[in-house]
GROMACS .gro file of C-alpha atoms in nm:
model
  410
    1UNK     CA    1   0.000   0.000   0.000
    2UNK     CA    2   0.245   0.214   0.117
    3UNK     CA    3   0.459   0.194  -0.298
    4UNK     CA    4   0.148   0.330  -0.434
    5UNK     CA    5   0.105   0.629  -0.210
    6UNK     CA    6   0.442   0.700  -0.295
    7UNK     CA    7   0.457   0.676  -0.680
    8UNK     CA    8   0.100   0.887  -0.633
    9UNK     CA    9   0.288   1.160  -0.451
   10UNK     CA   10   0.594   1.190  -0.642
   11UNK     CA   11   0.448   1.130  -0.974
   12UNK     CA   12   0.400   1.450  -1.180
   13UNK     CA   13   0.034   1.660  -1.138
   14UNK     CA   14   0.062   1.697  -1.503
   15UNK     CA   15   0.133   1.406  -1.699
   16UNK     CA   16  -0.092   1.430  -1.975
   17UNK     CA   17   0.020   1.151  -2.226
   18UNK     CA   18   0.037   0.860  -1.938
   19UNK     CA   19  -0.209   0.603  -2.022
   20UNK     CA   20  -0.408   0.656  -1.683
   21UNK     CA   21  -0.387   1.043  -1.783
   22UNK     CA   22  -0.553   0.950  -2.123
   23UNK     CA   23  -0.822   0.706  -1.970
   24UNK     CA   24  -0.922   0.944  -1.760
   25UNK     CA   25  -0.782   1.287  -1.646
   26UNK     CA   26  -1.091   1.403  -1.466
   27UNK     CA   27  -0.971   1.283  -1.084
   28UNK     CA   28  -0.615   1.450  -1.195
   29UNK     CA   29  -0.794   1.770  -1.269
   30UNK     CA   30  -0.942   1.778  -0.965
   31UNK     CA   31  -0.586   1.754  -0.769
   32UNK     CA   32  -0.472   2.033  -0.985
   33UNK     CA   33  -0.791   2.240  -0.869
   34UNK     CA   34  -0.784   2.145  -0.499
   35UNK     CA   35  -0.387   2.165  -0.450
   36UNK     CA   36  -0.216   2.353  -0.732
   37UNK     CA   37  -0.496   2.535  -0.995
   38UNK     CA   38  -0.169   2.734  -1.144
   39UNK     CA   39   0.060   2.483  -1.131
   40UNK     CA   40   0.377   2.513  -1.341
   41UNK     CA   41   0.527   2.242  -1.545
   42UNK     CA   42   0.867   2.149  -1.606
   43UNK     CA   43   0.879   2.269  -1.931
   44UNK     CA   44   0.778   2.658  -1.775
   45UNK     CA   45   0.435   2.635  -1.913
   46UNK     CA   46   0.130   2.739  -1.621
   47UNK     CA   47  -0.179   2.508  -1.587
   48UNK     CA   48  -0.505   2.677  -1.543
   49UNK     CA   49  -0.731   2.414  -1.422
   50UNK     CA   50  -1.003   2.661  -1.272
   51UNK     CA   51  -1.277   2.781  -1.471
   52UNK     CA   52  -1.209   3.186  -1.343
   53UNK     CA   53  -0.853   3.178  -1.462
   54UNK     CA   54  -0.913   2.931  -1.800
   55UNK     CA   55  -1.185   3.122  -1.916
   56UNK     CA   56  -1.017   3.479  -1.850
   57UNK     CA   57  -0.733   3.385  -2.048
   58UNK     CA   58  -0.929   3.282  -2.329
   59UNK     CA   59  -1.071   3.675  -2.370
   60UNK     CA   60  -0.816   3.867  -2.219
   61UNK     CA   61  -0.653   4.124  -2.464
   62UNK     CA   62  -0.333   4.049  -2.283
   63UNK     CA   63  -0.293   3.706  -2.349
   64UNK     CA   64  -0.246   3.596  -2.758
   65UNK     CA   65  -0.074   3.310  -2.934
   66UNK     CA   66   0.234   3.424  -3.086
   67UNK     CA   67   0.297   3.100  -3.209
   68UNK     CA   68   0.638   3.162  -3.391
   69UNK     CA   69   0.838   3.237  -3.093
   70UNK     CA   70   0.623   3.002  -2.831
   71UNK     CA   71   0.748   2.727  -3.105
   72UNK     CA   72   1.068   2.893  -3.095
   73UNK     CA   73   1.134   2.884  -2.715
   74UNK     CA   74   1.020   2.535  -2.732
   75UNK     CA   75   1.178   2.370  -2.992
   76UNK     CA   76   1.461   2.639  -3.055
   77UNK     CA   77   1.549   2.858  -3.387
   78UNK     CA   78   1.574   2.638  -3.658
   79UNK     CA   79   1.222   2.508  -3.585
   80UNK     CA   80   1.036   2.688  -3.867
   81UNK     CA   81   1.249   2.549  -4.128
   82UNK     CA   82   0.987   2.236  -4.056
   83UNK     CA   83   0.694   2.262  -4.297
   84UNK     CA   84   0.422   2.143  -4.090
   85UNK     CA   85   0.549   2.442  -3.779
   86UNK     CA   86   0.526   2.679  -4.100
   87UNK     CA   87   0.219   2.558  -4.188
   88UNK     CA   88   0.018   2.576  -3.866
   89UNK     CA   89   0.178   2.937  -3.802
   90UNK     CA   90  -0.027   3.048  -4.066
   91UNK     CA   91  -0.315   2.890  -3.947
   92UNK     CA   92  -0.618   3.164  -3.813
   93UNK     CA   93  -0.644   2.961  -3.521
   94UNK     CA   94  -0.233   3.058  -3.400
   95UNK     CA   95  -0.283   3.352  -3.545
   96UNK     CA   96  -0.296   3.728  -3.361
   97UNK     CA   97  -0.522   3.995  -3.481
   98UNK     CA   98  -0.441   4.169  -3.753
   99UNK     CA   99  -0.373   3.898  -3.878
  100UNK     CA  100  -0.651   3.659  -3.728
  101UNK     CA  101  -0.905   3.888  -3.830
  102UNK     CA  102  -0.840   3.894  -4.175
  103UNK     CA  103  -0.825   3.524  -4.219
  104UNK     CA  104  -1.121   3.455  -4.035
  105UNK     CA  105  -1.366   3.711  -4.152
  106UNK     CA  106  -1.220   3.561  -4.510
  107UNK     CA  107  -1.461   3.198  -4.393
  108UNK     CA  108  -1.702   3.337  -4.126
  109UNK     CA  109  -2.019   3.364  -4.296
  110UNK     CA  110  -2.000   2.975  -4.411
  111UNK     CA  111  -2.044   2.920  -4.067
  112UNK     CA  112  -2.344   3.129  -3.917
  113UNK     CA  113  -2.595   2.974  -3.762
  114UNK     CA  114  -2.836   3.047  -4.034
  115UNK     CA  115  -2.621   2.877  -4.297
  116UNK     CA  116  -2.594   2.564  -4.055
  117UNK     CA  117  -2.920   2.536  -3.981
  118UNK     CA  118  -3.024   2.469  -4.357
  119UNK     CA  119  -2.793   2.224  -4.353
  120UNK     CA  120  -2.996   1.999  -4.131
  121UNK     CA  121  -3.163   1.798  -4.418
  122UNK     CA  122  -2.821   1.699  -4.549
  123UNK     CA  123  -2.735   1.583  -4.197
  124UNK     CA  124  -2.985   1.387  -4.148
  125UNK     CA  125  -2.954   1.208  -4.512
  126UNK     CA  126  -2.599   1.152  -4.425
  127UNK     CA  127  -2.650   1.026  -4.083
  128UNK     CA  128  -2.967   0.813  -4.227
  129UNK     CA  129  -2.775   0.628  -4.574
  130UNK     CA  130  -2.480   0.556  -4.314
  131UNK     CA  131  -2.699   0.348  -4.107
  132UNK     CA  132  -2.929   0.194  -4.373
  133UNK     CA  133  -2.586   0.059  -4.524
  134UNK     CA  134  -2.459  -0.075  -4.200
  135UNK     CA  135  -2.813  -0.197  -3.971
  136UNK     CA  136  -2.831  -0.537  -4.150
  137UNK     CA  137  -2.521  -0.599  -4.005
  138UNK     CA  138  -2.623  -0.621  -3.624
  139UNK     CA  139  -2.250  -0.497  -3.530
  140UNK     CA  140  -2.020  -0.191  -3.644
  141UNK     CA  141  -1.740   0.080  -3.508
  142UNK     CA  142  -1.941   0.345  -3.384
  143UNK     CA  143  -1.605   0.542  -3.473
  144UNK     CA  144  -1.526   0.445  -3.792
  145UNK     CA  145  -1.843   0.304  -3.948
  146UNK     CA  146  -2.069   0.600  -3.777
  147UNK     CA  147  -1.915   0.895  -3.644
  148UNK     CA  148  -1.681   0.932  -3.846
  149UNK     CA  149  -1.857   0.939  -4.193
  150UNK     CA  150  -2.074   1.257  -4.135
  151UNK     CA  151  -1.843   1.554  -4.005
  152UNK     CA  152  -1.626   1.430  -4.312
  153UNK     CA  153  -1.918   1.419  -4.555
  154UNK     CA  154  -1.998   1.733  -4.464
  155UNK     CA  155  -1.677   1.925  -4.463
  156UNK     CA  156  -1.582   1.775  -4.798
  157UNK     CA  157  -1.905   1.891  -4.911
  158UNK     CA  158  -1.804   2.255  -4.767
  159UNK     CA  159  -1.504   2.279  -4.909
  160UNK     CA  160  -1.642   2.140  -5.257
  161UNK     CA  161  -1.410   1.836  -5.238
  162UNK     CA  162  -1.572   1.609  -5.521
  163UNK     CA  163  -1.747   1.311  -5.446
  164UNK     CA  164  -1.425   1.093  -5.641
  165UNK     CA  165  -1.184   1.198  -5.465
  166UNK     CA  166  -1.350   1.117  -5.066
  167UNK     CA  167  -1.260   0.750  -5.049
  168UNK     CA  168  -0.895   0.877  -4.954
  169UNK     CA  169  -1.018   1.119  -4.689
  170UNK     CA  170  -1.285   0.812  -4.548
  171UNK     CA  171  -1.006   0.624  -4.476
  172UNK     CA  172  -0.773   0.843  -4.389
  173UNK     CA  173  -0.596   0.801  -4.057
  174UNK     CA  174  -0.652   0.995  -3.755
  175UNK     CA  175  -0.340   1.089  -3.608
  176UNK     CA  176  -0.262   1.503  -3.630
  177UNK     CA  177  -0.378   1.560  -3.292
  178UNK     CA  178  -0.017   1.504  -3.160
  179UNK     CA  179   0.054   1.816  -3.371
  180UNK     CA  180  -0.150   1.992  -3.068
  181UNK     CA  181  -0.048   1.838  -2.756
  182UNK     CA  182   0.216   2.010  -2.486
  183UNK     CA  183   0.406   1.753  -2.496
  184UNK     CA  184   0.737   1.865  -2.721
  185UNK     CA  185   0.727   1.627  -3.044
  186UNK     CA  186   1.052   1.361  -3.107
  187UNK     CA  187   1.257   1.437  -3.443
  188UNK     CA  188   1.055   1.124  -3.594
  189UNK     CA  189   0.706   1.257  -3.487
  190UNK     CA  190   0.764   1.605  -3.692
  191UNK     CA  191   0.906   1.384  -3.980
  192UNK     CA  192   0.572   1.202  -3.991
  193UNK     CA  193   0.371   1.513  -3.950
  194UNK     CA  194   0.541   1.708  -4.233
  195UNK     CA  195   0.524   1.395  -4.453
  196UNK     CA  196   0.042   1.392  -4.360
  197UNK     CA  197   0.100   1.794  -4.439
  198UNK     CA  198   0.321   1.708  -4.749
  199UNK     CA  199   0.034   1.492  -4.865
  200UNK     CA  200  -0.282   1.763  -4.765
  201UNK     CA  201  -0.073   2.040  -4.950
  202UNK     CA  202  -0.048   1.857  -5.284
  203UNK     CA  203  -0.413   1.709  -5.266
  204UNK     CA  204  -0.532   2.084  -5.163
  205UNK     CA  205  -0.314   2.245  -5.452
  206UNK     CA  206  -0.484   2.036  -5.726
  207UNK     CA  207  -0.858   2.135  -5.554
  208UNK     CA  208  -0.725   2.476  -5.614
  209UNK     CA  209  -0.624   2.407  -5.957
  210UNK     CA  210  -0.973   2.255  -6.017
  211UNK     CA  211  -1.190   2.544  -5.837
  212UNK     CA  212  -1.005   2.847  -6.028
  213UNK     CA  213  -1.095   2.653  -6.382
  214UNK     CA  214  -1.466   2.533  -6.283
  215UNK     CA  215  -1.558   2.753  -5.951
  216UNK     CA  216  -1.888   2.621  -5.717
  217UNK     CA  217  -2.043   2.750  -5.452
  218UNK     CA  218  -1.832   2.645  -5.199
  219UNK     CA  219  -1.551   2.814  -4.907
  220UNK     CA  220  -1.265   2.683  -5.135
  221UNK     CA  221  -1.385   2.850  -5.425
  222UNK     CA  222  -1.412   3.190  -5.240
  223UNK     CA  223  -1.067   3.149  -5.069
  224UNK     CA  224  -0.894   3.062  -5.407
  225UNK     CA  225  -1.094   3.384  -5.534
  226UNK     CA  226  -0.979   3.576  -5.204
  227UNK     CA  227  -0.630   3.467  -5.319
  228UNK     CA  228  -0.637   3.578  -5.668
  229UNK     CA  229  -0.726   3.937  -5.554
  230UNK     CA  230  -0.374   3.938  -5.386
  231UNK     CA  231  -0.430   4.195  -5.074
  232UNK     CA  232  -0.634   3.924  -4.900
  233UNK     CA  233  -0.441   3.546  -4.875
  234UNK     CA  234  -0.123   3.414  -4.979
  235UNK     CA  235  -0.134   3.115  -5.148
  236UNK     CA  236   0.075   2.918  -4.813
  237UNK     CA  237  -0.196   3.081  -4.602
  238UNK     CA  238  -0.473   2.956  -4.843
  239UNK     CA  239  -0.342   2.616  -4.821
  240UNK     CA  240  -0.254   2.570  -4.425
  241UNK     CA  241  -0.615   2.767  -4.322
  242UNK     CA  242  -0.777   2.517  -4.573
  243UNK     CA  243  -0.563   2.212  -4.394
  244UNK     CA  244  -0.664   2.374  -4.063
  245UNK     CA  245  -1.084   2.395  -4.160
  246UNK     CA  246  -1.060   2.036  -4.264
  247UNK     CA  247  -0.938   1.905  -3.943
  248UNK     CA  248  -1.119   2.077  -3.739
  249UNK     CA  249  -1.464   2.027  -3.924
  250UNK     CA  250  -1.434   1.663  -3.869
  251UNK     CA  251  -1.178   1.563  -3.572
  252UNK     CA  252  -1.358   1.671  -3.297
  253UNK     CA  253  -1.686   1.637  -3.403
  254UNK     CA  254  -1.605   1.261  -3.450
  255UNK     CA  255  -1.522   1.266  -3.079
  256UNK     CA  256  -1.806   1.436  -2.938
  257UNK     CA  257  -2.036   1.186  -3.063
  258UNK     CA  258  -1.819   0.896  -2.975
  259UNK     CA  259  -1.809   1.016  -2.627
  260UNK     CA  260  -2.115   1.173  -2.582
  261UNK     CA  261  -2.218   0.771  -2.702
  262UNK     CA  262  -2.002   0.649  -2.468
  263UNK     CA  263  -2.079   0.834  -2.135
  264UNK     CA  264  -2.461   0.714  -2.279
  265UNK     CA  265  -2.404   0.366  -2.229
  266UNK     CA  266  -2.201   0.412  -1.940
  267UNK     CA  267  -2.526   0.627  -1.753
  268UNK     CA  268  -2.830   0.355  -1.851
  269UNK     CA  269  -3.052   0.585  -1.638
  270UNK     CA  270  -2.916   0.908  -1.910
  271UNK     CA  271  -2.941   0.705  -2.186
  272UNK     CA  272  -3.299   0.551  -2.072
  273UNK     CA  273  -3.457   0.937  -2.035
  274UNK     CA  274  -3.255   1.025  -2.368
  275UNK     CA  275  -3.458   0.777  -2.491
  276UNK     CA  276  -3.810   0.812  -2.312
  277UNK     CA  277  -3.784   1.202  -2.429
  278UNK     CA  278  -3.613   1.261  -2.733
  279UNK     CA  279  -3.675   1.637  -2.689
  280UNK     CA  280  -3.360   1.611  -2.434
  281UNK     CA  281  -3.152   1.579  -2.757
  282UNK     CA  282  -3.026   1.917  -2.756
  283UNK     CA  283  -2.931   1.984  -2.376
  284UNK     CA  284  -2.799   1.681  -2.402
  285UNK     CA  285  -2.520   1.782  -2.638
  286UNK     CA  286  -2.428   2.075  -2.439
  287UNK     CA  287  -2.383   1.792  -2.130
  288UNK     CA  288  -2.154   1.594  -2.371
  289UNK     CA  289  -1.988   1.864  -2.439
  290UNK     CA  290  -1.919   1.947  -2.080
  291UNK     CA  291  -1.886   1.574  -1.907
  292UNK     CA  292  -1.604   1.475  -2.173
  293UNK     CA  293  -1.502   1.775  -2.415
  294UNK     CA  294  -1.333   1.643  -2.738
  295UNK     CA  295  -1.080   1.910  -2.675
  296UNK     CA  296  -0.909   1.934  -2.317
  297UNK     CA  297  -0.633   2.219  -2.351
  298UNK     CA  298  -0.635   2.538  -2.545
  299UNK     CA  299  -0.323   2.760  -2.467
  300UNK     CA  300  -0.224   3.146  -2.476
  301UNK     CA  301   0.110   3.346  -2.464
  302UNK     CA  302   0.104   3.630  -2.192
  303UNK     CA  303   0.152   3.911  -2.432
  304UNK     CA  304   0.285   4.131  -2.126
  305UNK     CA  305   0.380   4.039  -1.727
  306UNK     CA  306   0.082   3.938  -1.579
  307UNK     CA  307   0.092   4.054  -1.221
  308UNK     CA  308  -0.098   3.802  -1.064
  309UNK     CA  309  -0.314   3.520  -1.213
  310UNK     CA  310  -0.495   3.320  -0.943
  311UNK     CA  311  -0.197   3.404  -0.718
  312UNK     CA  312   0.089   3.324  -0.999
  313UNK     CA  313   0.271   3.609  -1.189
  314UNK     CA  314   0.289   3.493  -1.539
  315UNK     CA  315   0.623   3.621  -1.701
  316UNK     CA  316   0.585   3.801  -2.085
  317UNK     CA  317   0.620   3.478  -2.276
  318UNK     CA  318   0.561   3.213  -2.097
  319UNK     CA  319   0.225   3.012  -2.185
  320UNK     CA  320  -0.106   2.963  -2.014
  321UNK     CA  321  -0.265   2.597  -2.083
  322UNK     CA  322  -0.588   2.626  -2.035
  323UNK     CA  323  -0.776   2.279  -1.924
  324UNK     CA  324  -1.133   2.308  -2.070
  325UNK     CA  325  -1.171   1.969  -1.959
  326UNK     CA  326  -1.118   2.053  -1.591
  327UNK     CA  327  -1.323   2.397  -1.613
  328UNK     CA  328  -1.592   2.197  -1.734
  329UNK     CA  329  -1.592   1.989  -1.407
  330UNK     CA  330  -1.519   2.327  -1.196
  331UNK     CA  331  -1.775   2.280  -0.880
  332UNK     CA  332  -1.753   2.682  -0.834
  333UNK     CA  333  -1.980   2.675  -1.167
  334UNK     CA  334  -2.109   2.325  -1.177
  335UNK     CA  335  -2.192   2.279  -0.830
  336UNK     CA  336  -2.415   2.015  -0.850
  337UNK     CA  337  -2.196   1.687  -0.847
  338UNK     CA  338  -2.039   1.787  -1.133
  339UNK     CA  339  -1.881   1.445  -1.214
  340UNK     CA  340  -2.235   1.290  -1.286
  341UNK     CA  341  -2.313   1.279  -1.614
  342UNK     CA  342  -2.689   1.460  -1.632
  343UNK     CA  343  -2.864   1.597  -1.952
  344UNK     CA  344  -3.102   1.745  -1.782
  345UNK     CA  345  -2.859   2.012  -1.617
  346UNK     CA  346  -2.984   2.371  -1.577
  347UNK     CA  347  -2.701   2.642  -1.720
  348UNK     CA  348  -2.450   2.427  -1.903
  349UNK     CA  349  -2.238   2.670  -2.045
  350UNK     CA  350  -1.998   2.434  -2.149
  351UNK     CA  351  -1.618   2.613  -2.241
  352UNK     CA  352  -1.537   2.284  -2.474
  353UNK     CA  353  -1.543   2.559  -2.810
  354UNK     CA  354  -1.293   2.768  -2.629
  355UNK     CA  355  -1.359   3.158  -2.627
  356UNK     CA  356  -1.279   3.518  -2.687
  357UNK     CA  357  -1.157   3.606  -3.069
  358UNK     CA  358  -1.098   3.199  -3.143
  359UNK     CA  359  -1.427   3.048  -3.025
  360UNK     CA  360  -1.455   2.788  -3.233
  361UNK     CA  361  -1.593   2.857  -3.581
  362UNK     CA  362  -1.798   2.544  -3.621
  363UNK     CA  363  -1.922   2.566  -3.299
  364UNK     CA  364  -2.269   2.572  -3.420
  365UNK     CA  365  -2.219   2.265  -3.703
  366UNK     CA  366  -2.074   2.062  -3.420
  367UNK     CA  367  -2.381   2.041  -3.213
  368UNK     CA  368  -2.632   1.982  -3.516
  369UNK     CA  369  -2.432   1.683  -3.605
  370UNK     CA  370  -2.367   1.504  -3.315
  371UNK     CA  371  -2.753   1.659  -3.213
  372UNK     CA  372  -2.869   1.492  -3.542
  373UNK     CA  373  -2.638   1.131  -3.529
  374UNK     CA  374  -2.703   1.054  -3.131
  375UNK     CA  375  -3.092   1.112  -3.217
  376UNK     CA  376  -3.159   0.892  -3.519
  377UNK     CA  377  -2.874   0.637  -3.361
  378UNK     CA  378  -3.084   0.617  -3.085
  379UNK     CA  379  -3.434   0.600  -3.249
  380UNK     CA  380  -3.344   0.394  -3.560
  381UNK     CA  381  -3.079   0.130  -3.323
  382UNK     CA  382  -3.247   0.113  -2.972
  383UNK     CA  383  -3.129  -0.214  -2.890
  384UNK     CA  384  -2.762  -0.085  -2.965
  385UNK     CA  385  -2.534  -0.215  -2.707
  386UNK     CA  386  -2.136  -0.146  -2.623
  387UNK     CA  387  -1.906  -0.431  -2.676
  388UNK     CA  388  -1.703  -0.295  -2.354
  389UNK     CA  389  -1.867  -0.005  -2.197
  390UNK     CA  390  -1.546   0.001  -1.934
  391UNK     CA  391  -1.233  -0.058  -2.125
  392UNK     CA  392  -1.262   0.127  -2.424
  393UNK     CA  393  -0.970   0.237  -2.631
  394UNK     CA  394  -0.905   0.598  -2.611
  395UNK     CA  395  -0.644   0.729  -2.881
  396UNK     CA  396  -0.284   0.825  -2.744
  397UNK     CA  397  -0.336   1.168  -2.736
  398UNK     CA  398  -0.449   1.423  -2.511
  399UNK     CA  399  -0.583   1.764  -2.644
  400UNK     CA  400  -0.815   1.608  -2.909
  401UNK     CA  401  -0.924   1.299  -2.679
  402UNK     CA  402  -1.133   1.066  -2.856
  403UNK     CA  403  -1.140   0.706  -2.896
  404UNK     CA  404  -0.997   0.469  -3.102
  405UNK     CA  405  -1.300   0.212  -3.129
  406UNK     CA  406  -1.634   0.176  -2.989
  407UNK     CA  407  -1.735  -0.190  -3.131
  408UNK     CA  408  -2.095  -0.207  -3.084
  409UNK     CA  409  -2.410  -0.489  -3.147
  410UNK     CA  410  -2.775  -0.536  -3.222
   0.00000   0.00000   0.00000
């Protein structure tokens, strides 16, 4: 007894990619809260486990991502001679206004809630051909055969991919989020990440090709017409924002309905009133959201010396993580157990889509498809069951935290 208390003592607080981190980090985040909510990692970065600190850092004028020199300090100067670091520093999301602004006011209005909205009816065919192909079957991935399938449909269908070229992007594997995490990547991880953004530049290149000679109504076709005007894009910008809007559109959705699915099955009396009242559907997604966010960190760069944040003075520089994941398990704001998985919960305000200038674009698409794939899963497969509701297989990594597989029967 005694070995364990030790190894829990002396292990680090913040040990994100350890495989009891990655099954689940919630009881870590709440040692971080209770003992050290600014803690400080080896590697200099602060912590901000709290929902007051994480969520002022996300709107705070004095806190930005300056993502050149934060990859910089980290990796040292000969880092953005790596084409996947140059890529992502152009994309809007590690970008600081003026900069920011530009790109994203460039792809905003594909996203408004009006323009999502009427795409409901194609969400619901999508969601409804992928499970008349698959409900003979009486088994299937919930990942791969169901989640997956519809964020991609629909972003290739946003970015006017063409239905000949998707098989690739179907079976495409899922492993950028390492790109993301805080953890500082070996020599061989950043060779396999600029060989996946080798292959996404040349595929995107040719969709540019084809959308300057036969334009549609799609965002490529009005960033590749952005581009031609000159003042607006650059064609490496053009390229790494449309890398950036294609990873995004489908990564995380895929994990907020695998684990919104997942805490389901593992909450039969959630799943059971889910099912009783289907009108639940939609404060149900914000509880998903919440319980197990598909993204756990977001970080910023204090811009300035920060004088005191929750007790800690943050140096010009030095980086904030914040831990969505743990602010959305704060009991200051949640303080009704909240540990329990419960879609009826008054007020969830969830902080999964970040905040301040980068709240997530797609915020709005995220919740109609994983509203509109739980829903008809539920109503069209109610006898669905989980192959192993307790040991699933979560993927390796931590900021994007999703799962693997979710084998599942009829």
């Amino acid at each position: 007894m005694n070995e364990h208390v030790q190894t829990a003592s002396t292990a680090p607080l913040f040990d994100p990619l350890s495989p009891e981190f990655i099954r689940d980090p919630y009881p870590h985040y709440e040692r971080l809260r209770t003992t050290d909510p600014m803690h400080q990692t080896p590697l200099g970065n602060f912590v901000a486990s709290r929902h007051a600190e994480a969520s002022l850092v996300l709107r705070d004028k004095r806190f930005g991502k300056d993502y050149v020199e934060r990859s910089i300090r980290r990796y040292g100067p000969k880092i953005m001679e790596e084409p996947v670091f140059r890529s992502m520093s152009h994309w809007m999301l590690q970008q600081d206004p003026p900069d920011h602004t530009r790109l994203r006011g460039l792809v905003v209005k594909a996203f408004t809630a009006r323009r999502v909205e009427d795409m409901r009816p194609r969400i619901q065919q999508i969601v409804d051909q992928t499970l008349d192909a698959i409900v003979g079957q009486g088994q299937m991935d919930l990942i791969e055969d169901f989640a997956f399938r519809l964020p991609v449909t629909i972003i290739c269908d946003m970015l006017g991919i063409p239905e000949d070229h998707r098989e690739v992007f179907y079976k495409s594997s899922r492993d950028g989020g390492r790109l993301l995490d805080p953890v500082p990547m070996t020599p061989a991880e950043i060779e396999q990440a600029n060989a996946g953004n080798l292959m996404a530049q040349t595929y995107f290149q040719q969709l540019f090709e084809l959308r300057r000679k036969s334009p549609g109504d799609d965002l490529t076709t009005q960033l590749v017409q952005a581009e031609e005007d000159g003042s607006k894009l650059s064609n490496e910008e053009l390229t790494a924002n449309i890398i950036l809007l294609f990873g995004a559109g489908h990564e995380t959705t895929v994990n907020l309905i695998g684990n919104g699915l997942l805490a389901l099955h593992r909450n039969p009396d959630q799943l059971a009133l889910l099912k009783a009242n289907p009108a639940l559907i939609t404060n149900a997604i914000e509880e998903f959201l919440r319980y197990d966010s598909s993204v756990q960190l977001t970080g910023r760069v204090a811009l300035e010396d920060i004088d005191d944040l929750g007790g800690k003075k943050i140096p010009k520089g030095e980086s904030v993580l914040c831990l969505l994941g743990s602010a959305n398990r704060d009991p200051a704001v949640y303080p009704d157990r909240p540990d329990r998985l419960d879609i009826v919960r008054p007020n969830v305000r969830p902080l999964s889509f970040g905040g301040g200038i980068h709240f997530c674009l797609g915020a709005q698409l995220a919740r109609i498809e994983a509203e509109v794939a739980i829903s008809t899963l539920l109503r069209r497969l109610p006898e669905l069951r989980l192959d192993d509701v307790e040991n699933p297989e979560w993927r390796p990594t931590f900021v994007l935290r999703g799962l693997k597989r979710l084998p599942a029967s009829w």
